[in-house]
mmCIF file of C-alpha atoms and ligand atoms in Angstrom:
data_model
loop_
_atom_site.group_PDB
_atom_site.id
_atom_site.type_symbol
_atom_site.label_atom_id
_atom_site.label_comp_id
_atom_site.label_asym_id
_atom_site.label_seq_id
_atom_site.Cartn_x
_atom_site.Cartn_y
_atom_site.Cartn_z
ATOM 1 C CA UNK A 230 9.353 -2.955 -10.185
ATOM 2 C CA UNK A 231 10.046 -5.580 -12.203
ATOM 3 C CA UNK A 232 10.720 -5.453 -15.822
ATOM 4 C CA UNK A 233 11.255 -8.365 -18.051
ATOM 5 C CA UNK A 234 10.227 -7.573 -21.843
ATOM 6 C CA UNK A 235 11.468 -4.099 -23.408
ATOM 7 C CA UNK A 236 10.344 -2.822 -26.687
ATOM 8 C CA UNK A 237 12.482 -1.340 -28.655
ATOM 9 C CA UNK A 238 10.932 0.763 -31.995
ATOM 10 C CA UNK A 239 13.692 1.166 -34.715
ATOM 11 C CA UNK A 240 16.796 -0.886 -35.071
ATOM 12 C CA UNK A 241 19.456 1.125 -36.527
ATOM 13 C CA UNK A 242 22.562 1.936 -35.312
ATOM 14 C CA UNK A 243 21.651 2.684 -31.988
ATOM 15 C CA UNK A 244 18.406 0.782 -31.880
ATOM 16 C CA UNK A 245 20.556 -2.514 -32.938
ATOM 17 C CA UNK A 246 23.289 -1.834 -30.044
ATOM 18 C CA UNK A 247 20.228 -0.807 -27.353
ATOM 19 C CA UNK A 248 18.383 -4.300 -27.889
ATOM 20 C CA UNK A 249 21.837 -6.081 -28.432
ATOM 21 C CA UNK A 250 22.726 -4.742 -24.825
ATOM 22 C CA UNK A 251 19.294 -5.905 -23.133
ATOM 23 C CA UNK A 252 18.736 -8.987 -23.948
ATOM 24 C CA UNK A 253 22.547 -9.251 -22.715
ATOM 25 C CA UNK A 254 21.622 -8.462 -19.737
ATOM 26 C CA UNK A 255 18.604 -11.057 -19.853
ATOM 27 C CA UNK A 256 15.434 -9.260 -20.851
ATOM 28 C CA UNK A 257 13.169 -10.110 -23.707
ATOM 29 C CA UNK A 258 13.244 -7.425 -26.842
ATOM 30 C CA UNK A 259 10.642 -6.982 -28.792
ATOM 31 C CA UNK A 260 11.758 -5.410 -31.929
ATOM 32 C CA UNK A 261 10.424 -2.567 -34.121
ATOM 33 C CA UNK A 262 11.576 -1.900 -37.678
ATOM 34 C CA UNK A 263 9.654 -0.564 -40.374
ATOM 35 C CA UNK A 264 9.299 -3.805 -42.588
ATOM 36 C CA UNK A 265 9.812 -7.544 -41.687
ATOM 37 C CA UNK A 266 12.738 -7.479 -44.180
ATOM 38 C CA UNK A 267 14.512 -4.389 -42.534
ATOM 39 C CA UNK A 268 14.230 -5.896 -38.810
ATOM 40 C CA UNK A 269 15.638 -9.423 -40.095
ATOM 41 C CA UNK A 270 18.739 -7.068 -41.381
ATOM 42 C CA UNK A 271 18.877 -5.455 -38.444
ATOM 43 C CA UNK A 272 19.068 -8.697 -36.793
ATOM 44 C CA UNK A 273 21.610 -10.008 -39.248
ATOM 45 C CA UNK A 274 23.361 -6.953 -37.869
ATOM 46 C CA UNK A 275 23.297 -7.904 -34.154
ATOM 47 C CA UNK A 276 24.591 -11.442 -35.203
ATOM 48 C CA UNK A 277 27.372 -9.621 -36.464
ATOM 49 C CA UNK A 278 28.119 -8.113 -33.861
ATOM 50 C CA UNK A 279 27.752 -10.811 -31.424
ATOM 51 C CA UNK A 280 30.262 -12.876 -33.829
ATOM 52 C CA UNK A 281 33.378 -10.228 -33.334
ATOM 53 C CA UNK A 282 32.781 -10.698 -29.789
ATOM 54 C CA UNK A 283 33.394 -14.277 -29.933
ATOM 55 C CA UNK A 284 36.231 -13.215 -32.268
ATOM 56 C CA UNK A 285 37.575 -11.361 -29.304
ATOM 57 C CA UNK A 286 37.072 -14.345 -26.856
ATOM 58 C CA UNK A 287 34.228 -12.451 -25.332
ATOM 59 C CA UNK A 288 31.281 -14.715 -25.984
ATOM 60 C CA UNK A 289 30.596 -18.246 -26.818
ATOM 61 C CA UNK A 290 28.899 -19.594 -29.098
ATOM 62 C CA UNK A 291 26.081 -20.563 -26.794
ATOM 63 C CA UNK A 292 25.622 -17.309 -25.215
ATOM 64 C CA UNK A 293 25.518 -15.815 -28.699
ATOM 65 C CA UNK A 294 22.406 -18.053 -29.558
ATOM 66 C CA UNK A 295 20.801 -17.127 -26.446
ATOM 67 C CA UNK A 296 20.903 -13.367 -27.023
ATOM 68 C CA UNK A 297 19.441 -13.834 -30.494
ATOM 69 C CA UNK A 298 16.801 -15.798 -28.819
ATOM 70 C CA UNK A 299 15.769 -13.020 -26.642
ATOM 71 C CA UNK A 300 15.199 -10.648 -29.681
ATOM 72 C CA UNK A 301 11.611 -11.214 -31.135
ATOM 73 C CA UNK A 302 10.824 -8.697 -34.570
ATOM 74 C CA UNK A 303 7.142 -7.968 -33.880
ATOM 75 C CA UNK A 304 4.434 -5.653 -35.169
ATOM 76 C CA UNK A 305 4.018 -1.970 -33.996
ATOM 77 C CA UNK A 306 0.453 -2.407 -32.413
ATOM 78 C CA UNK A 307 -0.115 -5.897 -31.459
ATOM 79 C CA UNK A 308 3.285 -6.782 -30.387
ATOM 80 C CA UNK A 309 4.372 -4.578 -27.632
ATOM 81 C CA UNK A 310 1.389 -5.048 -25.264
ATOM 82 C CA UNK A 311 3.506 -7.134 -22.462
ATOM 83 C CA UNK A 312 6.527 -4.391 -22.741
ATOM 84 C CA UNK A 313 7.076 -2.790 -18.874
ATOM 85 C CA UNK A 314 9.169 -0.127 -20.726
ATOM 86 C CA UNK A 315 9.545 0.854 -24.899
ATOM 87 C CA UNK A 316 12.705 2.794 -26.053
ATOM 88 C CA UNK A 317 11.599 4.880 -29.244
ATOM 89 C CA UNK A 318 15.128 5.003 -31.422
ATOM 90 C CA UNK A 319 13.315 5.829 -34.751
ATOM 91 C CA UNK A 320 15.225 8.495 -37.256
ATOM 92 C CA UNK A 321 16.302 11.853 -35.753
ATOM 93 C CA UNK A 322 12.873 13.391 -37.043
ATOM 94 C CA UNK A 323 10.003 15.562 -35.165
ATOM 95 C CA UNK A 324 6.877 14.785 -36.757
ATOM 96 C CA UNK A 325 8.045 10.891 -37.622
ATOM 97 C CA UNK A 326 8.738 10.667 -34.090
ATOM 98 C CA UNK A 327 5.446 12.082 -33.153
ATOM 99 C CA UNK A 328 2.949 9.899 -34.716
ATOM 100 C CA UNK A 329 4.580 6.824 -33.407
ATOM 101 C CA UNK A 330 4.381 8.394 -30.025
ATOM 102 C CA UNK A 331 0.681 8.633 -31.011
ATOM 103 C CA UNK A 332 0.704 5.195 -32.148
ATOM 104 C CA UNK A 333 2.593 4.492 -28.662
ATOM 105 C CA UNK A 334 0.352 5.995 -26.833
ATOM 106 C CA UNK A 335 -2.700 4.227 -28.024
ATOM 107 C CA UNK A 336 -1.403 0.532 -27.947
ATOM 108 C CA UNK A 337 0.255 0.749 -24.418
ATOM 109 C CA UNK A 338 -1.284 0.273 -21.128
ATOM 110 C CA UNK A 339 -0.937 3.952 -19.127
ATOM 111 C CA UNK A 340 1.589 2.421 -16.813
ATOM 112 C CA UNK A 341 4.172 1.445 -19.322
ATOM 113 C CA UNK A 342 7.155 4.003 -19.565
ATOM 114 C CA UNK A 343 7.259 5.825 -22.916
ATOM 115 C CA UNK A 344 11.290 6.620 -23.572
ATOM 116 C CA UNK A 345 12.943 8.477 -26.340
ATOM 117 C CA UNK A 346 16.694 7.764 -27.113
ATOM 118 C CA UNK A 347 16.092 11.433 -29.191
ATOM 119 C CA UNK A 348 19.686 13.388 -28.921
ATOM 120 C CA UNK A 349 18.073 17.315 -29.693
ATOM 121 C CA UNK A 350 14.284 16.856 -29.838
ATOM 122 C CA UNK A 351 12.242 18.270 -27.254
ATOM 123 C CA UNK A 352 10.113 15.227 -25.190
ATOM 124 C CA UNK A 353 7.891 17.847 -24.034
ATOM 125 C CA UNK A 354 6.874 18.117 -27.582
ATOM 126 C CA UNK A 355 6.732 14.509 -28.076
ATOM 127 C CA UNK A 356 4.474 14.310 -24.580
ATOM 128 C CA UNK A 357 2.092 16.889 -26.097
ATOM 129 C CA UNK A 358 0.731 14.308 -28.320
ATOM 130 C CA UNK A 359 0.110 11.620 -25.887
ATOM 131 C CA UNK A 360 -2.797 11.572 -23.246
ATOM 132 C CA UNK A 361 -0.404 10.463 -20.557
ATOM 133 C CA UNK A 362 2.594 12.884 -21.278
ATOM 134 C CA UNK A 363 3.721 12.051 -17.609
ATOM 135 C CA UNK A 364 5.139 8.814 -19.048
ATOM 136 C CA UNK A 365 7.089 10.168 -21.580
ATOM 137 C CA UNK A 366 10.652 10.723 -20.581
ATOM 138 C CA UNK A 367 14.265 10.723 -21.940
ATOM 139 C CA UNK A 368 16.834 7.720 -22.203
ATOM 140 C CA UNK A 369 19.484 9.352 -24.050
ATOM 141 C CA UNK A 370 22.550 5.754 -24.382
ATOM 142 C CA UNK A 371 25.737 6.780 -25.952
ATOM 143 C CA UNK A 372 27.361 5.326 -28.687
ATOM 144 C CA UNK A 373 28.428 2.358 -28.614
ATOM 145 C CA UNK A 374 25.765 1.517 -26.322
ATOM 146 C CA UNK A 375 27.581 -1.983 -25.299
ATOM 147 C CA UNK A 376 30.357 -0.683 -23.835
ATOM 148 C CA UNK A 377 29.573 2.346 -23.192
ATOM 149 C CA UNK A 378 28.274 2.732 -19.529
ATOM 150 C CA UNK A 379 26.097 6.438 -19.604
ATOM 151 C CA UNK A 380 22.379 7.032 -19.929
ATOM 152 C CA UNK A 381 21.388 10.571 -19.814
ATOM 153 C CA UNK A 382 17.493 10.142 -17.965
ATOM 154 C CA UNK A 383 15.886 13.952 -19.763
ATOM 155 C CA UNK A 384 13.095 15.028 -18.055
ATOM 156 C CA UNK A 385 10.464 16.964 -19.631
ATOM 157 C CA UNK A 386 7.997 19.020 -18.198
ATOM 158 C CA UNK A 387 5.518 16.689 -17.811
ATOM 159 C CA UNK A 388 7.609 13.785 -16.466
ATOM 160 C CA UNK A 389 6.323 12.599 -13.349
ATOM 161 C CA UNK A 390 8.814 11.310 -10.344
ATOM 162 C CA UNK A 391 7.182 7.978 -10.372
ATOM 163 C CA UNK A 392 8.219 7.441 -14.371
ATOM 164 C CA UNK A 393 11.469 9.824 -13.413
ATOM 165 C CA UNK A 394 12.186 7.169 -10.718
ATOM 166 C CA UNK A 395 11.246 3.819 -12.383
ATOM 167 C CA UNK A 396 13.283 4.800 -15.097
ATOM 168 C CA UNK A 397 16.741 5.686 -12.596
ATOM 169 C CA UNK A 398 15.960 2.296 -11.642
ATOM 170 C CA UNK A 399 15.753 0.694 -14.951
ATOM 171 C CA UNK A 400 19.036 2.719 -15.872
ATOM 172 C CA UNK A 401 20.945 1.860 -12.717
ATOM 173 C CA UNK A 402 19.944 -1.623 -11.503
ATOM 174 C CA UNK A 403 18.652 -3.240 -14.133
ATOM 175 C CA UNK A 404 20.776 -2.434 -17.054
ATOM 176 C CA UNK A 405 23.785 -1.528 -14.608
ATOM 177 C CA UNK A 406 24.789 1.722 -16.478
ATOM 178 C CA UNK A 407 25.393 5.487 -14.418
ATOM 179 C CA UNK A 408 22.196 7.672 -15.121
ATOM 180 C CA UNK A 409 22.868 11.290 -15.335
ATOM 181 C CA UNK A 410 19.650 13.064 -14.958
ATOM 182 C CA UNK A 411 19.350 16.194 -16.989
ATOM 183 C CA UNK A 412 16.467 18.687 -18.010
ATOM 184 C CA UNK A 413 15.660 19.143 -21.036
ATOM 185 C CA UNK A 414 17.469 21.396 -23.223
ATOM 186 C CA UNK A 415 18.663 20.603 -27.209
ATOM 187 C CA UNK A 416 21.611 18.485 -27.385
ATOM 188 C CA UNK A 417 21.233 17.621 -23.229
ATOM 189 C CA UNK A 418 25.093 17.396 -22.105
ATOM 190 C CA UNK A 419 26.579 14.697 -24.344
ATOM 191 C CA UNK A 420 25.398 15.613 -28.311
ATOM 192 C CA UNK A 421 26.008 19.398 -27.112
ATOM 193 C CA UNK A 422 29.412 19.049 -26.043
ATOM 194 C CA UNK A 423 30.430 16.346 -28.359
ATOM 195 C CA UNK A 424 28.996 17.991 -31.957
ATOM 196 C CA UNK A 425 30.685 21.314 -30.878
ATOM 197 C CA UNK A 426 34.112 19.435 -30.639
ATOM 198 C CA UNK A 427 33.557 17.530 -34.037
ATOM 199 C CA UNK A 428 32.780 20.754 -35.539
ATOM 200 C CA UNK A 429 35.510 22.425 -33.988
ATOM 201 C CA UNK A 430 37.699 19.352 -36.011
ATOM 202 C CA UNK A 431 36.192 20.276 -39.022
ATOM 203 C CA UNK A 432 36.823 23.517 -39.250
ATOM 204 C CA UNK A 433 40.450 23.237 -38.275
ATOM 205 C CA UNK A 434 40.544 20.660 -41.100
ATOM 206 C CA UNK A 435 38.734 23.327 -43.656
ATOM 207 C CA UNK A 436 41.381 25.619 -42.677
ATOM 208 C CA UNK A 437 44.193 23.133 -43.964
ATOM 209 C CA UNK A 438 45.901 23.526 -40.365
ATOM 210 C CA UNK A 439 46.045 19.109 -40.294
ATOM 211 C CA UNK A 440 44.726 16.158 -41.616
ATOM 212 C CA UNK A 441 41.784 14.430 -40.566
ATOM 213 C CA UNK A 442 44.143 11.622 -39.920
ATOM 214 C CA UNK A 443 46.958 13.930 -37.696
ATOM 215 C CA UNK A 444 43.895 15.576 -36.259
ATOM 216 C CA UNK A 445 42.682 12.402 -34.770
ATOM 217 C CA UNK A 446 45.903 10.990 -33.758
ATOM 218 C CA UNK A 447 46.761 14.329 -32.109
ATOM 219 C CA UNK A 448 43.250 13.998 -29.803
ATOM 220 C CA UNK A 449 43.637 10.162 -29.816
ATOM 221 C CA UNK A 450 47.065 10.208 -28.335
ATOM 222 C CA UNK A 451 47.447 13.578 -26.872
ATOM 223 C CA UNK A 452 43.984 13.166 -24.603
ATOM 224 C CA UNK A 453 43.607 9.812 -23.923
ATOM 225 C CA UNK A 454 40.431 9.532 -26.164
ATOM 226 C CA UNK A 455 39.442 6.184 -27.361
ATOM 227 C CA UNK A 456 38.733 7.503 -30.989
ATOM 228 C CA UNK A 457 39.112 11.108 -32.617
ATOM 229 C CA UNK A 458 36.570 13.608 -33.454
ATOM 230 C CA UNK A 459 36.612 12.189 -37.658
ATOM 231 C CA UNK A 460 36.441 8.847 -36.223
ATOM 232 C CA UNK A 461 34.056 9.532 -34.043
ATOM 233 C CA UNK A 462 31.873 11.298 -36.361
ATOM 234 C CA UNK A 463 32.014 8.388 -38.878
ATOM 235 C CA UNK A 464 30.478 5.913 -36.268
ATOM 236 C CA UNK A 465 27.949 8.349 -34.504
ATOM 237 C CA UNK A 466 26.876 8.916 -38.386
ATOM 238 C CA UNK A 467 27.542 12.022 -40.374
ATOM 239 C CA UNK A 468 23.973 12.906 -40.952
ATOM 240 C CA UNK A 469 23.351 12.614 -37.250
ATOM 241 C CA UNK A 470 25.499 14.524 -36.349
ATOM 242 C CA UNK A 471 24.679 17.166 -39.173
ATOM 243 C CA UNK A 472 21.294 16.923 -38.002
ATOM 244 C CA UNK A 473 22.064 17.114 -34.185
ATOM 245 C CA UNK A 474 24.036 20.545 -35.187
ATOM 246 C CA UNK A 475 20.932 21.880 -37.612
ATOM 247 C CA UNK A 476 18.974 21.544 -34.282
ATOM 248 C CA UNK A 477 20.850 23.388 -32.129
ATOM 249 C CA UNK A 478 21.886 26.024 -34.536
ATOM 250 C CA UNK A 479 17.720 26.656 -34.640
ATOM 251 C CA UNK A 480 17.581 26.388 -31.205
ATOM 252 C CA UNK A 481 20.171 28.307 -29.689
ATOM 253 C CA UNK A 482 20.476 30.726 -32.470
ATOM 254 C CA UNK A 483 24.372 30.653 -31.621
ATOM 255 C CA UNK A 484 26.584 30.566 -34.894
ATOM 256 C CA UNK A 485 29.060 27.802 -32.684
ATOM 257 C CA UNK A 486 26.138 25.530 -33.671
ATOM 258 C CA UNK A 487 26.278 26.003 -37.519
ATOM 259 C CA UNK A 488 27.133 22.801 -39.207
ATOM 260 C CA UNK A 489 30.658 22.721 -41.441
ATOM 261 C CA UNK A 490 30.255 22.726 -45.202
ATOM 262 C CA UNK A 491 32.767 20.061 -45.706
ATOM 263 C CA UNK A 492 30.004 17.413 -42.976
ATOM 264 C CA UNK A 493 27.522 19.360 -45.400
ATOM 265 C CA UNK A 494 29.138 18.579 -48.461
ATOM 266 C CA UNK A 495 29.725 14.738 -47.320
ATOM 267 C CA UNK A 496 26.147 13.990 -46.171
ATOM 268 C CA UNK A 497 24.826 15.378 -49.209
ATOM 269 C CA UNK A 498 26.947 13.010 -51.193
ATOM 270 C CA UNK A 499 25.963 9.847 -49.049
ATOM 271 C CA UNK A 500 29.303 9.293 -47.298
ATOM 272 C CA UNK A 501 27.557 8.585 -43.988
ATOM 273 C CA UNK A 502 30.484 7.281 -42.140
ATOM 274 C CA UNK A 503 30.704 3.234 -40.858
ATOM 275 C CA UNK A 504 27.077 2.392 -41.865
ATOM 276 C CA UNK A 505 28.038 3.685 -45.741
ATOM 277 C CA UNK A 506 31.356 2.116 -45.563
ATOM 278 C CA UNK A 507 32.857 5.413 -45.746
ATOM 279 C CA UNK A 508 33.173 8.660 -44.679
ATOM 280 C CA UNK A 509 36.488 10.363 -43.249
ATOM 281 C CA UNK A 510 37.710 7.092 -43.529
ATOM 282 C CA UNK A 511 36.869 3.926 -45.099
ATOM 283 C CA UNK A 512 34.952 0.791 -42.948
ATOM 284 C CA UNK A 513 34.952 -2.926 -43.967
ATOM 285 C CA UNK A 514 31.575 -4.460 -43.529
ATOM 286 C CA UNK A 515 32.535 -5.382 -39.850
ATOM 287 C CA UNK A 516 32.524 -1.888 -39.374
ATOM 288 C CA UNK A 517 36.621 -2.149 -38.535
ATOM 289 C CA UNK A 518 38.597 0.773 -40.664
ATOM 290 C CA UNK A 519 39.431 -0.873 -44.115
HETATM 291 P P1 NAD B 51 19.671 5.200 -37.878
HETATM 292 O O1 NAD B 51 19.335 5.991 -39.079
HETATM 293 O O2 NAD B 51 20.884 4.360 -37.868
HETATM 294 O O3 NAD B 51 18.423 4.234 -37.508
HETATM 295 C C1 NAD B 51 17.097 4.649 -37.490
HETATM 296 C C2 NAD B 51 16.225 3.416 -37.701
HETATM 297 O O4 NAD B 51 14.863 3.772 -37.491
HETATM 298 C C3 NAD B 51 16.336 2.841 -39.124
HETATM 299 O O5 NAD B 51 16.707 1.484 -39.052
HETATM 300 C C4 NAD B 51 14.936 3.020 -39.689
HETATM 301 O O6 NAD B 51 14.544 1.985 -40.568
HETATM 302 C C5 NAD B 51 14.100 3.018 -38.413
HETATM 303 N N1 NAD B 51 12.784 3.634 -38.578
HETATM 304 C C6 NAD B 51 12.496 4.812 -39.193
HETATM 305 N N2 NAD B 51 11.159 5.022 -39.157
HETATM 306 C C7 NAD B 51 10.619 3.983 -38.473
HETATM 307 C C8 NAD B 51 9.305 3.647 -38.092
HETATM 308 N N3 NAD B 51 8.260 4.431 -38.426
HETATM 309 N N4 NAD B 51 9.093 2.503 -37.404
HETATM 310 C C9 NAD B 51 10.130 1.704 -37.078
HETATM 311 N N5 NAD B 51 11.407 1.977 -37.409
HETATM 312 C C10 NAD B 51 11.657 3.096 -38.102
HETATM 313 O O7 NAD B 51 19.679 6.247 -36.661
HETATM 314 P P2 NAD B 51 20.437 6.112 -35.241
HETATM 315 O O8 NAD B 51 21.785 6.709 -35.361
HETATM 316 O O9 NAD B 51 20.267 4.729 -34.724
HETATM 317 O O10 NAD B 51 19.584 7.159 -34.368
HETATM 318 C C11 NAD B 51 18.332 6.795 -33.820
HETATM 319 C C12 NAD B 51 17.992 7.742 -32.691
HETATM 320 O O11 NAD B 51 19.011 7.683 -31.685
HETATM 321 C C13 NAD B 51 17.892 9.206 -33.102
HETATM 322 O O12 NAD B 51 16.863 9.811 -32.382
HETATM 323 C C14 NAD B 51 19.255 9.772 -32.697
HETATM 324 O O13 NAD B 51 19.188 11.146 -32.419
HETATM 325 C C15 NAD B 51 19.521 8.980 -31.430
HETATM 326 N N6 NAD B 51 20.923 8.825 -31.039
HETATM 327 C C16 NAD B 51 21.875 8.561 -31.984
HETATM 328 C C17 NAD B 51 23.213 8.386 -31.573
HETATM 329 C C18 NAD B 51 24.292 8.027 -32.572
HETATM 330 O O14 NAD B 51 25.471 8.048 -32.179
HETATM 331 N N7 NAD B 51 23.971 7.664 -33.800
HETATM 332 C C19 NAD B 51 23.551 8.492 -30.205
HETATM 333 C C20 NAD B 51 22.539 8.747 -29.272
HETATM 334 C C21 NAD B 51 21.221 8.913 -29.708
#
């Protein structure tokens, strides 16, 4: 199988890193935002990032302008037609991330694999409004997708080995990252284990027991981890990981699941974490802490 142009619908945090990271690894991206305006910030964004790279001595100049060049912003239902594979990395929402599904389903040859980077929803749900839901399947990156080298492949209950095994194949030799396969289940392994431990932080910070700043330092230091679970939380996004916890509360039913008032409380007052500028702590617009 092989697989040259990607598509990649919505470019925000994790949309931005997953096409970032492809046409790295020398594929072509075609890019879905919802206006032309948002997917030239979104590629203002990449630039960005591809600029503290060469900061770091990581890239050249050169190889930054061929990246870019691999990045096209196209339209929804004309411009995804050559794409071997599309990555759906819209907004944590059900019925939003139904009708493009729909809208996925429609434009794109039978053959092409239909992925969702979705952290809680159910992809047999998002199957059930296709007419192939044997092509919809799972590809679950991790934040920060660059550097971080894990791709849970989620099955639903449709998935067929063929798109189950084209896509281990994508995962494994074409982008070169480990593919964990896992059924699906809300939260899969990662954004189950993970939320519980930032909400575990949260409440020991409610409970005045340490700082969100000794808290982190304490995980950072003690455990080896590259950030702590405030840190963490700001660059995942508070309101996706509120929403990630909402999910699983419904889900599960299990009271571990229910979301801290204090992520409530800072959602609700639009400290998002790095793409806000702030949230436990504050972010220049580099996305380094200020
Ligand atoms: P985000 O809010 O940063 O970005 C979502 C993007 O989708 C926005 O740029 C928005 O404009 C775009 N969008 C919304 N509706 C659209 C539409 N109809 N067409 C095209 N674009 C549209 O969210 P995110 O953190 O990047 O999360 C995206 C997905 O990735 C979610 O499903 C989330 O669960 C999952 N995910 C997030 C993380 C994380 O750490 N943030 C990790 C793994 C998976």
């Amino acid at each position: 199988m092989t697989i040259r142009k990607v598509g990649v619908v919505g470019a925000g945090t994790m949309g931005q890193g997953i096409a970032e990271m492809l046409a790295f690894k020398g594929l072509d991206v075609e890019l879905v935002e919802r206006s032309p305006e948002q997917a030239q910030q979104s590629l203002q964004q990449i630039a960005n990032s591809l600029d503290k790279q060469i900061e770091k001595w990581a890239l050249t100049q050169a190889e930054k302008k061929l990246v870019l060049s691999r990045i096209r912003p196209v339209d929804m239902l004309s411009g995804l037609e050559e794409c071997e594979i599309v990555i759906e990395t819209i907004t944590e929402d059900l019925d939003l991330k139904k009708t493009i599904f729909e809208e996925l389903d429609r434009s794109c040859n039978p053959d092409v694999i239909l992925a969702s980077n979705t952290s809680t929803l159910s992809l047999t749900e998002l199957a059930s409004v296709t007419a192939h839901p044997e092509r919809v399947i799972g590809m679950h990156f991790v934040y920060p997708v660059i550097k971080t080298n894990l791709v849970e492949i989620v099955r639903g209950l449709k998935t067929s080995d063929t798109t189950f095994g084209k896509t281990k194949h994508f995962v494994e030799q074409v982008i070169e990252k480990k593919g964990v396969m896992v059924f699906e289940s809300p939260g899969f392994v990662t954004t189950r284990l993970i939320c519980l431990f930032i909400n575990e932080a949260l409440h020991v910070l409610e409970e005045g027991v340490a700082s969100a700043e000794d808290i982190d330092s304490a995980m950072r230091i003690g455990y080896s981890f590259q950030n702590g679970p405030f840190e963490m939380a700001d660059r995942f996004g508070l309101d996706a990981v509120l929403a990630a916890l909402e999910r699983m509360f419904r889900e599960y039913g299990e009271l571990k699941y229910r979301p801290s008032i204090v992520l409530k409380k800072m959602v609700r007052a639009g400290h998002l974490g790095v793409k806000t500028g702030g949230g436990f702590f504050k972010y220049d617009k580099d996305g380094d802490r200020a």
